JSON list of C-alpha atoms in Angstrom, two decimals:
[
{"chain": "A", "resi": 1, "resn": "THR", "atom": "CA", "xyz": [15.60, -15.20, 14.99]},
{"chain": "A", "resi": 2, "resn": "TYR", "atom": "CA", "xyz": [11.84, -14.71, 15.14]},
{"chain": "A", "resi": 3, "resn": "ILE", "atom": "CA", "xyz": [12.09, -13.84, 18.82]},
{"chain": "A", "resi": 4, "resn": "PHE", "atom": "CA", "xyz": [14.86, -11.31, 18.20]},
{"chain": "A", "resi": 5, "resn": "ASN", "atom": "CA", "xyz": [12.89, -9.86, 15.29]},
{"chain": "A", "resi": 6, "resn": "ASP", "atom": "CA", "xyz": [9.89, -9.35, 17.60]},
{"chain": "A", "resi": 7, "resn": "LEU", "atom": "CA", "xyz": [12.12, -7.69, 20.20]},
{"chain": "A", "resi": 8, "resn": "TRP", "atom": "CA", "xyz": [13.54, -5.29, 17.62]},
{"chain": "A", "resi": 9, "resn": "ASP", "atom": "CA", "xyz": [10.01, -4.50, 16.46]},
{"chain": "A", "resi": 10, "resn": "LEU", "atom": "CA", "xyz": [8.66, -3.70, 19.92]},
{"chain": "A", "resi": 11, "resn": "GLU", "atom": "CA", "xyz": [7.98, 0.01, 19.37]},
{"chain": "A", "resi": 12, "resn": "SER", "atom": "CA", "xyz": [6.28, -0.40, 15.99]},
{"chain": "A", "resi": 13, "resn": "ASP", "atom": "CA", "xyz": [4.32, -3.46, 17.18]},
{"chain": "A", "resi": 14, "resn": "ARG", "atom": "CA", "xyz": [2.92, -1.50, 20.13]},
{"chain": "A", "resi": 15, "resn": "LYS", "atom": "CA", "xyz": [1.51, 1.05, 17.69]},
{"chain": "A", "resi": 16, "resn": "HIS", "atom": "CA", "xyz": [-0.09, -1.64, 15.49]},
{"chain": "A", "resi": 17, "resn": "ALA", "atom": "CA", "xyz": [-3.78, -2.51, 15.85]},
{"chain": "A", "resi": 18, "resn": "ARG", "atom": "CA", "xyz": [-3.20, -6.27, 16.15]},
{"chain": "A", "resi": 19, "resn": "LYS", "atom": "CA", "xyz": [0.52, -6.74, 16.74]},
{"chain": "A", "resi": 20, "resn": "ARG", "atom": "CA", "xyz": [0.34, -4.83, 20.03]},
{"chain": "A", "resi": 21, "resn": "TYR", "atom": "CA", "xyz": [-1.19, -8.00, 21.52]},
{"chain": "A", "resi": 22, "resn": "ARG", "atom": "CA", "xyz": [1.91, -10.07, 20.77]},
{"chain": "A", "resi": 23, "resn": "PRO", "atom": "CA", "xyz": [3.57, -11.50, 23.92]},
{"chain": "A", "resi": 24, "resn": "PHE", "atom": "CA", "xyz": [6.49, -9.07, 24.03]},
{"chain": "A", "resi": 25, "resn": "ALA", "atom": "CA", "xyz": [4.65, -6.00, 22.78]},
{"chain": "A", "resi": 26, "resn": "SER", "atom": "CA", "xyz": [1.93, -6.51, 25.41]},
{"chain": "A", "resi": 27, "resn": "ALA", "atom": "CA", "xyz": [4.52, -7.26, 28.13]},
{"chain": "A", "resi": 28, "resn": "GLU", "atom": "CA", "xyz": [2.92, -10.68, 28.66]},
{"chain": "A", "resi": 29, "resn": "ILE", "atom": "CA", "xyz": [6.41, -12.19, 28.49]},
{"chain": "A", "resi": 30, "resn": "PRO", "atom": "CA", "xyz": [9.44, -10.34, 29.95]},
{"chain": "A", "resi": 31, "resn": "ILE", "atom": "CA", "xyz": [12.08, -9.27, 27.41]},
{"chain": "A", "resi": 32, "resn": "ILE", "atom": "CA", "xyz": [14.91, -10.91, 29.37]},
{"chain": "A", "resi": 33, "resn": "GLN", "atom": "CA", "xyz": [13.05, -14.22, 29.21]},
{"chain": "A", "resi": 34, "resn": "GLY", "atom": "CA", "xyz": [12.70, -13.88, 25.45]},
{"chain": "A", "resi": 35, "resn": "VAL", "atom": "CA", "xyz": [16.43, -13.19, 25.04]},
{"chain": "A", "resi": 36, "resn": "ALA", "atom": "CA", "xyz": [17.31, -16.21, 27.19]},
{"chain": "A", "resi": 37, "resn": "VAL", "atom": "CA", "xyz": [15.01, -18.53, 25.25]},
{"chain": "A", "resi": 38, "resn": "ALA", "atom": "CA", "xyz": [16.28, -17.20, 21.91]},
{"chain": "A", "resi": 39, "resn": "LEU", "atom": "CA", "xyz": [19.93, -17.81, 22.86]},
{"chain": "A", "resi": 40, "resn": "MET", "atom": "CA", "xyz": [19.11, -21.31, 24.11]},
{"chain": "A", "resi": 41, "resn": "LEU", "atom": "CA", "xyz": [17.27, -22.15, 20.89]},
{"chain": "A", "resi": 42, "resn": "LEU", "atom": "CA", "xyz": [20.16, -20.72, 18.87]},
{"chain": "A", "resi": 43, "resn": "LEU", "atom": "CA", "xyz": [22.65, -23.02, 20.59]},
{"chain": "A", "resi": 44, "resn": "ILE", "atom": "CA", "xyz": [20.38, -26.04, 20.17]},
{"chain": "A", "resi": 45, "resn": "ALA", "atom": "CA", "xyz": [19.87, -25.23, 16.47]},
{"chain": "A", "resi": 46, "resn": "VAL", "atom": "CA", "xyz": [23.59, -24.90, 15.70]},
{"chain": "A", "resi": 47, "resn": "ALA", "atom": "CA", "xyz": [24.46, -28.04, 17.68]},
{"chain": "A", "resi": 48, "resn": "SER", "atom": "CA", "xyz": [21.70, -30.01, 15.95]},
{"chain": "A", "resi": 49, "resn": "ALA", "atom": "CA", "xyz": [22.81, -28.74, 12.54]},
{"chain": "A", "resi": 50, "resn": "CYS", "atom": "CA", "xyz": [26.40, -29.88, 13.22]},
{"chain": "A", "resi": 51, "resn": "PHE", "atom": "CA", "xyz": [25.06, -33.31, 14.16]},
{"chain": "A", "resi": 52, "resn": "VAL", "atom": "CA", "xyz": [23.22, -33.53, 10.81]},
{"chain": "A", "resi": 53, "resn": "ALA", "atom": "CA", "xyz": [26.13, -32.40, 8.61]},
{"chain": "A", "resi": 54, "resn": "PHE", "atom": "CA", "xyz": [28.72, -29.63, 8.67]},
{"chain": "A", "resi": 55, "resn": "PRO", "atom": "CA", "xyz": [27.65, -28.20, 5.27]},
{"chain": "A", "resi": 56, "resn": "PHE", "atom": "CA", "xyz": [24.12, -27.97, 6.67]},
{"chain": "A", "resi": 57, "resn": "ALA", "atom": "CA", "xyz": [25.48, -26.22, 9.78]},
{"chain": "A", "resi": 58, "resn": "GLY", "atom": "CA", "xyz": [27.09, -23.70, 7.43]},
{"chain": "A", "resi": 59, "resn": "MET", "atom": "CA", "xyz": [23.70, -23.13, 5.80]},
{"chain": "A", "resi": 60, "resn": "VAL", "atom": "CA", "xyz": [22.11, -22.58, 9.22]},
{"chain": "A", "resi": 61, "resn": "MET", "atom": "CA", "xyz": [24.79, -20.05, 10.19]},
{"chain": "A", "resi": 62, "resn": "ALA", "atom": "CA", "xyz": [24.30, -18.24, 6.87]},
{"chain": "A", "resi": 63, "resn": "TYR", "atom": "CA", "xyz": [20.55, -18.21, 7.48]},
{"chain": "A", "resi": 64, "resn": "ILE", "atom": "CA", "xyz": [21.07, -16.68, 10.93]},
{"chain": "A", "resi": 65, "resn": "VAL", "atom": "CA", "xyz": [23.26, -13.96, 9.43]},
{"chain": "A", "resi": 66, "resn": "LEU", "atom": "CA", "xyz": [20.74, -13.21, 6.67]},
{"chain": "A", "resi": 67, "resn": "THR", "atom": "CA", "xyz": [17.76, -13.06, 9.02]},
{"chain": "A", "resi": 68, "resn": "THR", "atom": "CA", "xyz": [19.69, -10.80, 11.39]},
{"chain": "A", "resi": 69, "resn": "LEU", "atom": "CA", "xyz": [20.58, -8.54, 8.48]},
{"chain": "A", "resi": 70, "resn": "TYR", "atom": "CA", "xyz": [16.91, -8.49, 7.53]},
{"chain": "A", "resi": 71, "resn": "SER", "atom": "CA", "xyz": [15.78, -7.62, 11.06]},
{"chain": "A", "resi": 72, "resn": "TRP", "atom": "CA", "xyz": [18.39, -4.91, 11.56]},
{"chain": "A", "resi": 73, "resn": "ALA", "atom": "CA", "xyz": [18.24, -3.14, 8.22]},
{"chain": "A", "resi": 74, "resn": "LEU", "atom": "CA", "xyz": [16.69, -4.67, 5.11]},
{"chain": "A", "resi": 75, "resn": "LYS", "atom": "CA", "xyz": [13.09, -4.82, 6.34]},
{"chain": "A", "resi": 76, "resn": "HIS", "atom": "CA", "xyz": [13.00, -1.03, 6.45]},
{"chain": "A", "resi": 77, "resn": "TYR", "atom": "CA", "xyz": [13.31, -0.69, 2.65]},
{"chain": "A", "resi": 78, "resn": "VAL", "atom": "CA", "xyz": [10.30, -0.93, 0.37]},
{"chain": "A", "resi": 79, "resn": "LEU", "atom": "CA", "xyz": [10.23, -4.10, -1.79]},
{"chain": "A", "resi": 80, "resn": "ILE", "atom": "CA", "xyz": [13.70, -5.13, -0.55]},
{"chain": "A", "resi": 81, "resn": "ASP", "atom": "CA", "xyz": [12.01, -6.60, 2.53]},
{"chain": "A", "resi": 82, "resn": "VAL", "atom": "CA", "xyz": [9.54, -8.81, 0.63]},
{"chain": "A", "resi": 83, "resn": "LEU", "atom": "CA", "xyz": [12.21, -9.92, -1.83]},
{"chain": "A", "resi": 84, "resn": "MET", "atom": "CA", "xyz": [14.44, -10.83, 1.11]},
{"chain": "A", "resi": 85, "resn": "LEU", "atom": "CA", "xyz": [11.61, -12.82, 2.72]},
{"chain": "A", "resi": 86, "resn": "ALA", "atom": "CA", "xyz": [11.11, -14.77, -0.50]},
{"chain": "A", "resi": 87, "resn": "LEU", "atom": "CA", "xyz": [14.84, -15.50, -0.69]},
{"chain": "A", "resi": 88, "resn": "LEU", "atom": "CA", "xyz": [14.97, -16.60, 2.96]},
{"chain": "A", "resi": 89, "resn": "TYR", "atom": "CA", "xyz": [12.05, -19.00, 2.51]},
{"chain": "A", "resi": 90, "resn": "THR", "atom": "CA", "xyz": [13.70, -20.41, -0.63]},
{"chain": "A", "resi": 91, "resn": "PHE", "atom": "CA", "xyz": [16.98, -20.67, 1.28]},
{"chain": "A", "resi": 92, "resn": "ARG", "atom": "CA", "xyz": [15.21, -23.11, 3.62]},
{"chain": "A", "resi": 93, "resn": "VAL", "atom": "CA", "xyz": [14.42, -25.33, 0.64]},
{"chain": "A", "resi": 94, "resn": "LEU", "atom": "CA", "xyz": [18.11, -25.27, -0.33]},
{"chain": "A", "resi": 95, "resn": "ALA", "atom": "CA", "xyz": [19.13, -26.05, 3.26]},
{"chain": "A", "resi": 96, "resn": "GLY", "atom": "CA", "xyz": [16.78, -29.03, 3.25]},
{"chain": "A", "resi": 97, "resn": "SER", "atom": "CA", "xyz": [18.43, -30.29, 0.09]},
{"chain": "A", "resi": 98, "resn": "VAL", "atom": "CA", "xyz": [21.85, -30.04, 1.73]},
{"chain": "A", "resi": 99, "resn": "ALA", "atom": "CA", "xyz": [20.64, -31.75, 4.93]},
{"chain": "A", "resi": 100, "resn": "THR", "atom": "CA", "xyz": [18.99, -34.69, 3.13]},
{"chain": "A", "resi": 101, "resn": "GLN", "atom": "CA", "xyz": [21.39, -34.81, 0.16]},
{"chain": "A", "resi": 102, "resn": "ILE", "atom": "CA", "xyz": [18.36, -34.87, -2.11]},
{"chain": "A", "resi": 103, "resn": "PRO", "atom": "CA", "xyz": [19.05, -32.75, -5.21]},
{"chain": "A", "resi": 104, "resn": "ILE", "atom": "CA", "xyz": [16.42, -30.20, -6.18]},
{"chain": "A", "resi": 105, "resn": "THR", "atom": "CA", "xyz": [15.53, -28.95, -9.63]},
{"chain": "A", "resi": 106, "resn": "GLN", "atom": "CA", "xyz": [15.51, -25.45, -11.03]},
{"chain": "A", "resi": 107, "resn": "TRP", "atom": "CA", "xyz": [11.75, -25.94, -11.36]},
{"chain": "A", "resi": 108, "resn": "LEU", "atom": "CA", "xyz": [11.34, -26.16, -7.59]},
{"chain": "A", "resi": 109, "resn": "LEU", "atom": "CA", "xyz": [13.53, -23.11, -7.03]},
{"chain": "A", "resi": 110, "resn": "ALA", "atom": "CA", "xyz": [11.61, -21.06, -9.60]},
{"chain": "A", "resi": 111, "resn": "PHE", "atom": "CA", "xyz": [8.27, -22.18, -8.16]},
{"chain": "A", "resi": 112, "resn": "SER", "atom": "CA", "xyz": [9.43, -21.40, -4.62]},
{"chain": "A", "resi": 113, "resn": "ILE", "atom": "CA", "xyz": [10.76, -17.92, -5.26]},
{"chain": "A", "resi": 114, "resn": "PHE", "atom": "CA", "xyz": [7.58, -16.80, -7.04]},
{"chain": "A", "resi": 115, "resn": "MET", "atom": "CA", "xyz": [5.25, -18.46, -4.53]},
{"chain": "A", "resi": 116, "resn": "PHE", "atom": "CA", "xyz": [7.08, -17.01, -1.53]},
{"chain": "A", "resi": 117, "resn": "PHE", "atom": "CA", "xyz": [7.34, -13.57, -3.13]},
{"chain": "A", "resi": 118, "resn": "GLY", "atom": "CA", "xyz": [3.57, -13.62, -3.63]},
{"chain": "A", "resi": 119, "resn": "LEU", "atom": "CA", "xyz": [2.97, -14.69, 0.00]},
{"chain": "A", "resi": 120, "resn": "ALA", "atom": "CA", "xyz": [5.30, -11.96, 1.28]},
{"chain": "A", "resi": 121, "resn": "LEU", "atom": "CA", "xyz": [3.34, -9.39, -0.72]},
{"chain": "A", "resi": 122, "resn": "VAL", "atom": "CA", "xyz": [0.08, -10.77, 0.71]},
{"chain": "A", "resi": 123, "resn": "LYS", "atom": "CA", "xyz": [1.47, -9.87, 4.14]},
{"chain": "A", "resi": 124, "resn": "ARG", "atom": "CA", "xyz": [2.30, -6.31, 3.10]},
{"chain": "A", "resi": 125, "resn": "CYS", "atom": "CA", "xyz": [-0.95, -5.75, 1.20]},
{"chain": "A", "resi": 126, "resn": "ALA", "atom": "CA", "xyz": [-2.97, -7.08, 4.15]},
{"chain": "A", "resi": 127, "resn": "GLU", "atom": "CA", "xyz": [-1.22, -4.64, 6.47]},
{"chain": "A", "resi": 128, "resn": "LEU", "atom": "CA", "xyz": [-1.74, -1.71, 4.10]},
{"chain": "A", "resi": 129, "resn": "LYS", "atom": "CA", "xyz": [-5.39, -2.68, 3.61]},
{"chain": "A", "resi": 130, "resn": "SER", "atom": "CA", "xyz": [-5.94, -2.60, 7.38]},
{"chain": "A", "resi": 131, "resn": "LEU", "atom": "CA", "xyz": [-4.31, 0.85, 7.49]},
{"chain": "A", "resi": 132, "resn": "GLN", "atom": "CA", "xyz": [-6.55, 1.99, 4.67]},
{"chain": "A", "resi": 133, "resn": "LEU", "atom": "CA", "xyz": [-9.64, 0.84, 6.55]},
{"chain": "A", "resi": 134, "resn": "ALA", "atom": "CA", "xyz": [-8.37, 2.69, 9.63]},
{"chain": "A", "resi": 135, "resn": "HIS", "atom": "CA", "xyz": [-7.83, 5.84, 7.53]},
{"chain": "A", "resi": 136, "resn": "LYS", "atom": "CA", "xyz": [-4.06, 5.82, 8.06]},
{"chain": "A", "resi": 137, "resn": "ASN", "atom": "CA", "xyz": [-1.43, 6.45, 5.41]},
{"chain": "A", "resi": 138, "resn": "SER", "atom": "CA", "xyz": [1.82, 4.68, 6.31]},
{"chain": "A", "resi": 139, "resn": "THR", "atom": "CA", "xyz": [3.22, 1.72, 8.25]},
{"chain": "A", "resi": 140, "resn": "GLU", "atom": "CA", "xyz": [5.28, 1.84, 11.43]},
{"chain": "A", "resi": 141, "resn": "GLY", "atom": "CA", "xyz": [8.87, 0.68, 11.00]},
{"chain": "A", "resi": 142, "resn": "ARG", "atom": "CA", "xyz": [8.57, -0.02, 7.27]},
{"chain": "A", "resi": 143, "resn": "ASP", "atom": "CA", "xyz": [8.75, 2.22, 4.24]},
{"chain": "A", "resi": 144, "resn": "TYR", "atom": "CA", "xyz": [5.25, 1.55, 2.89]},
{"chain": "A", "resi": 145, "resn": "GLN", "atom": "CA", "xyz": [2.31, 3.84, 2.22]},
{"chain": "A", "resi": 146, "resn": "VAL", "atom": "CA", "xyz": [-1.31, 3.01, 1.44]},
{"chain": "A", "resi": 147, "resn": "GLN", "atom": "CA", "xyz": [-1.00, 4.39, -2.08]},
{"chain": "A", "resi": 148, "resn": "ASP", "atom": "CA", "xyz": [1.63, 1.71, -2.77]},
{"chain": "A", "resi": 149, "resn": "LEU", "atom": "CA", "xyz": [-1.23, -0.79, -3.03]},
{"chain": "A", "resi": 150, "resn": "VAL", "atom": "CA", "xyz": [-1.79, 0.16, -6.67]},
{"chain": "A", "resi": 151, "resn": "VAL", "atom": "CA", "xyz": [1.66, -1.30, -7.40]},
{"chain": "A", "resi": 152, "resn": "LEU", "atom": "CA", "xyz": [1.77, -4.08, -4.81]},
{"chain": "A", "resi": 153, "resn": "TRP", "atom": "CA", "xyz": [-1.61, -5.65, -5.78]},
{"chain": "A", "resi": 154, "resn": "PRO", "atom": "CA", "xyz": [-0.66, -6.52, -9.40]},
{"chain": "A", "resi": 155, "resn": "LEU", "atom": "CA", "xyz": [2.92, -7.33, -8.41]},
{"chain": "A", "resi": 156, "resn": "GLY", "atom": "CA", "xyz": [1.80, -9.85, -5.79]},
{"chain": "A", "resi": 157, "resn": "ILE", "atom": "CA", "xyz": [-0.95, -11.41, -7.90]},
{"chain": "A", "resi": 158, "resn": "GLY", "atom": "CA", "xyz": [1.46, -11.65, -10.82]},
{"chain": "A", "resi": 159, "resn": "ALA", "atom": "CA", "xyz": [4.06, -13.43, -8.67]},
{"chain": "A", "resi": 160, "resn": "SER", "atom": "CA", "xyz": [1.45, -15.90, -7.41]},
{"chain": "A", "resi": 161, "resn": "LEU", "atom": "CA", "xyz": [0.31, -16.63, -10.95]},
{"chain": "A", "resi": 162, "resn": "CYS", "atom": "CA", "xyz": [3.92, -17.03, -12.12]},
{"chain": "A", "resi": 163, "resn": "SER", "atom": "CA", "xyz": [4.44, -19.79, -9.54]},
{"chain": "A", "resi": 164, "resn": "ILE", "atom": "CA", "xyz": [1.41, -21.64, -10.95]},
{"chain": "A", "resi": 165, "resn": "VAL", "atom": "CA", "xyz": [2.63, -21.18, -14.53]},
{"chain": "A", "resi": 166, "resn": "VAL", "atom": "CA", "xyz": [6.00, -22.65, -13.52]},
{"chain": "A", "resi": 167, "resn": "PHE", "atom": "CA", "xyz": [4.18, -25.57, -11.90]},
{"chain": "A", "resi": 168, "resn": "GLY", "atom": "CA", "xyz": [2.10, -26.14, -15.03]},
{"chain": "A", "resi": 169, "resn": "LEU", "atom": "CA", "xyz": [5.15, -26.05, -17.31]},
{"chain": "A", "resi": 170, "resn": "TYR", "atom": "CA", "xyz": [6.95, -28.51, -15.03]},
{"chain": "A", "resi": 171, "resn": "ILE", "atom": "CA", "xyz": [4.20, -31.14, -15.43]},
{"chain": "A", "resi": 172, "resn": "GLY", "atom": "CA", "xyz": [5.09, -31.73, -19.08]},
{"chain": "A", "resi": 173, "resn": "THR", "atom": "CA", "xyz": [8.85, -32.04, -18.56]},
{"chain": "A", "resi": 174, "resn": "PRO", "atom": "CA", "xyz": [10.84, -35.32, -18.66]},
{"chain": "A", "resi": 175, "resn": "VAL", "atom": "CA", "xyz": [11.75, -34.65, -15.01]},
{"chain": "A", "resi": 176, "resn": "ALA", "atom": "CA", "xyz": [8.10, -34.85, -13.96]},
{"chain": "A", "resi": 177, "resn": "THR", "atom": "CA", "xyz": [7.19, -37.83, -16.17]},
{"chain": "A", "resi": 178, "resn": "SER", "atom": "CA", "xyz": [10.15, -39.80, -14.79]},
{"chain": "A", "resi": 179, "resn": "ALA", "atom": "CA", "xyz": [9.27, -38.94, -11.17]},
{"chain": "A", "resi": 180, "resn": "TYR", "atom": "CA", "xyz": [5.51, -39.65, -11.37]},
{"chain": "A", "resi": 181, "resn": "SER", "atom": "CA", "xyz": [3.73, -42.60, -12.93]},
{"chain": "A", "resi": 182, "resn": "HIS", "atom": "CA", "xyz": [0.71, -40.36, -13.68]},
{"chain": "A", "resi": 183, "resn": "ALA", "atom": "CA", "xyz": [2.19, -36.88, -14.01]},
{"chain": "A", "resi": 184, "resn": "ASP", "atom": "CA", "xyz": [-0.99, -35.54, -15.65]},
{"chain": "A", "resi": 185, "resn": "LEU", "atom": "CA", "xyz": [-2.77, -35.85, -12.30]},
{"chain": "A", "resi": 186, "resn": "LEU", "atom": "CA", "xyz": [-0.57, -33.00, -11.08]},
{"chain": "A", "resi": 187, "resn": "TRP", "atom": "CA", "xyz": [-2.91, -30.67, -12.97]},
{"chain": "A", "resi": 188, "resn": "LEU", "atom": "CA", "xyz": [-5.36, -31.23, -10.09]},
{"chain": "A", "resi": 189, "resn": "VAL", "atom": "CA", "xyz": [-2.71, -29.81, -7.76]},
{"chain": "A", "resi": 190, "resn": "GLY", "atom": "CA", "xyz": [-2.23, -26.89, -10.13]},
{"chain": "A", "resi": 191, "resn": "ILE", "atom": "CA", "xyz": [-5.95, -26.11, -10.06]},
{"chain": "A", "resi": 192, "resn": "GLY", "atom": "CA", "xyz": [-5.86, -26.27, -6.26]},
{"chain": "A", "resi": 193, "resn": "LEU", "atom": "CA", "xyz": [-2.93, -23.87, -6.17]},
{"chain": "A", "resi": 194, "resn": "LEU", "atom": "CA", "xyz": [-4.73, -21.50, -8.51]},
{"chain": "A", "resi": 195, "resn": "TYR", "atom": "CA", "xyz": [-7.82, -21.50, -6.31]},
{"chain": "A", "resi": 196, "resn": "TRP", "atom": "CA", "xyz": [-5.88, -21.11, -3.05]},
{"chain": "A", "resi": 197, "resn": "ASN", "atom": "CA", "xyz": [-3.75, -18.20, -4.27]},
{"chain": "A", "resi": 198, "resn": "ALA", "atom": "CA", "xyz": [-6.80, -16.45, -5.72]},
{"chain": "A", "resi": 199, "resn": "ARG", "atom": "CA", "xyz": [-8.62, -16.97, -2.41]},
{"chain": "A", "resi": 200, "resn": "LEU", "atom": "CA", "xyz": [-5.73, -15.40, -0.49]},
{"chain": "A", "resi": 201, "resn": "TRP", "atom": "CA", "xyz": [-5.87, -12.28, -2.64]},
{"chain": "A", "resi": 202, "resn": "VAL", "atom": "CA", "xyz": [-9.67, -11.99, -2.44]},
{"chain": "A", "resi": 203, "resn": "LYS", "atom": "CA", "xyz": [-9.52, -12.25, 1.35]},
{"chain": "A", "resi": 204, "resn": "THR", "atom": "CA", "xyz": [-6.72, -9.69, 1.41]},
{"chain": "A", "resi": 205, "resn": "ALA", "atom": "CA", "xyz": [-8.78, -7.27, -0.71]},
{"chain": "A", "resi": 206, "resn": "ARG", "atom": "CA", "xyz": [-11.69, -7.66, 1.73]},
{"chain": "A", "resi": 207, "resn": "GLY", "atom": "CA", "xyz": [-9.46, -6.87, 4.70]},
{"chain": "A", "resi": 208, "resn": "GLU", "atom": "CA", "xyz": [-9.95, -10.39, 6.09]},
{"chain": "A", "resi": 209, "resn": "MET", "atom": "CA", "xyz": [-6.35, -11.58, 5.81]},
{"chain": "A", "resi": 210, "resn": "HIS", "atom": "CA", "xyz": [-4.32, -12.47, 8.92]},
{"chain": "A", "resi": 211, "resn": "ASP", "atom": "CA", "xyz": [-0.88, -10.88, 9.38]},
{"chain": "A", "resi": 212, "resn": "ASP", "atom": "CA", "xyz": [0.55, -14.28, 8.44]},
{"chain": "A", "resi": 213, "resn": "PRO", "atom": "CA", "xyz": [-0.98, -16.00, 5.36]},
{"chain": "A", "resi": 214, "resn": "ILE", "atom": "CA", "xyz": [0.04, -19.41, 6.67]},
{"chain": "A", "resi": 215, "resn": "VAL", "atom": "CA", "xyz": [-1.80, -18.87, 9.95]},
{"chain": "A", "resi": 216, "resn": "PHE", "atom": "CA", "xyz": [-4.80, -17.75, 7.88]},
{"chain": "A", "resi": 217, "resn": "ALA", "atom": "CA", "xyz": [-4.61, -20.89, 5.74]},
{"chain": "A", "resi": 218, "resn": "ALA", "atom": "CA", "xyz": [-4.46, -23.13, 8.80]},
{"chain": "A", "resi": 219, "resn": "ARG", "atom": "CA", "xyz": [-7.67, -21.59, 10.15]},
{"chain": "A", "resi": 220, "resn": "ASP", "atom": "CA", "xyz": [-9.52, -21.02, 6.88]},
{"chain": "A", "resi": 221, "resn": "PHE", "atom": "CA", "xyz": [-11.93, -23.80, 5.89]},
{"chain": "A", "resi": 222, "resn": "GLY", "atom": "CA", "xyz": [-11.66, -22.99, 2.18]},
{"chain": "A", "resi": 223, "resn": "SER", "atom": "CA", "xyz": [-7.88, -23.34, 2.34]}
]
């Protein structure tokens, strides 16, 4: 689905300062090769999912449908795209629960949706910040303008902080105290989350954020 998404984004990627160097946009990899690999991976994924469990295979098929819907249409609408990304990432958590038959709590779902919504907005704000530095006004292929930053900044930071608040509230619940022998030590994790999310937003404001926050985190010493 990522390969197909890149193929559908070819024209807008080729107009982007950094994305034009992606394998398909730069013609480093032939399109037909990408389609072949994507179809092969799709078959392997569905077959593997059926081997795990049929309910999980149903989740995988639903995920494929949702990501295709996102690539074809939903990513072109302001805010709908980032909300959809957050839901898709949370959907993976649900799929993992189905695959492993490990039940998940409402706390994890609430934490996930806010955290992923914040990360999705980091992506959009980083892109708009780079456009602002290049003295451009709007994105290619998405309905965003530089002036939207005044709304997206507080919305994204608020979502990130909400995920940390949810995490902090969870620590004092019977669910946490029964799962951990020293649940209070989770506050150290909460402080780490607070620092990391704040660092992401500071780097985004400085125009130093990668197109993918996770790639940034993997390369960033502070993270």
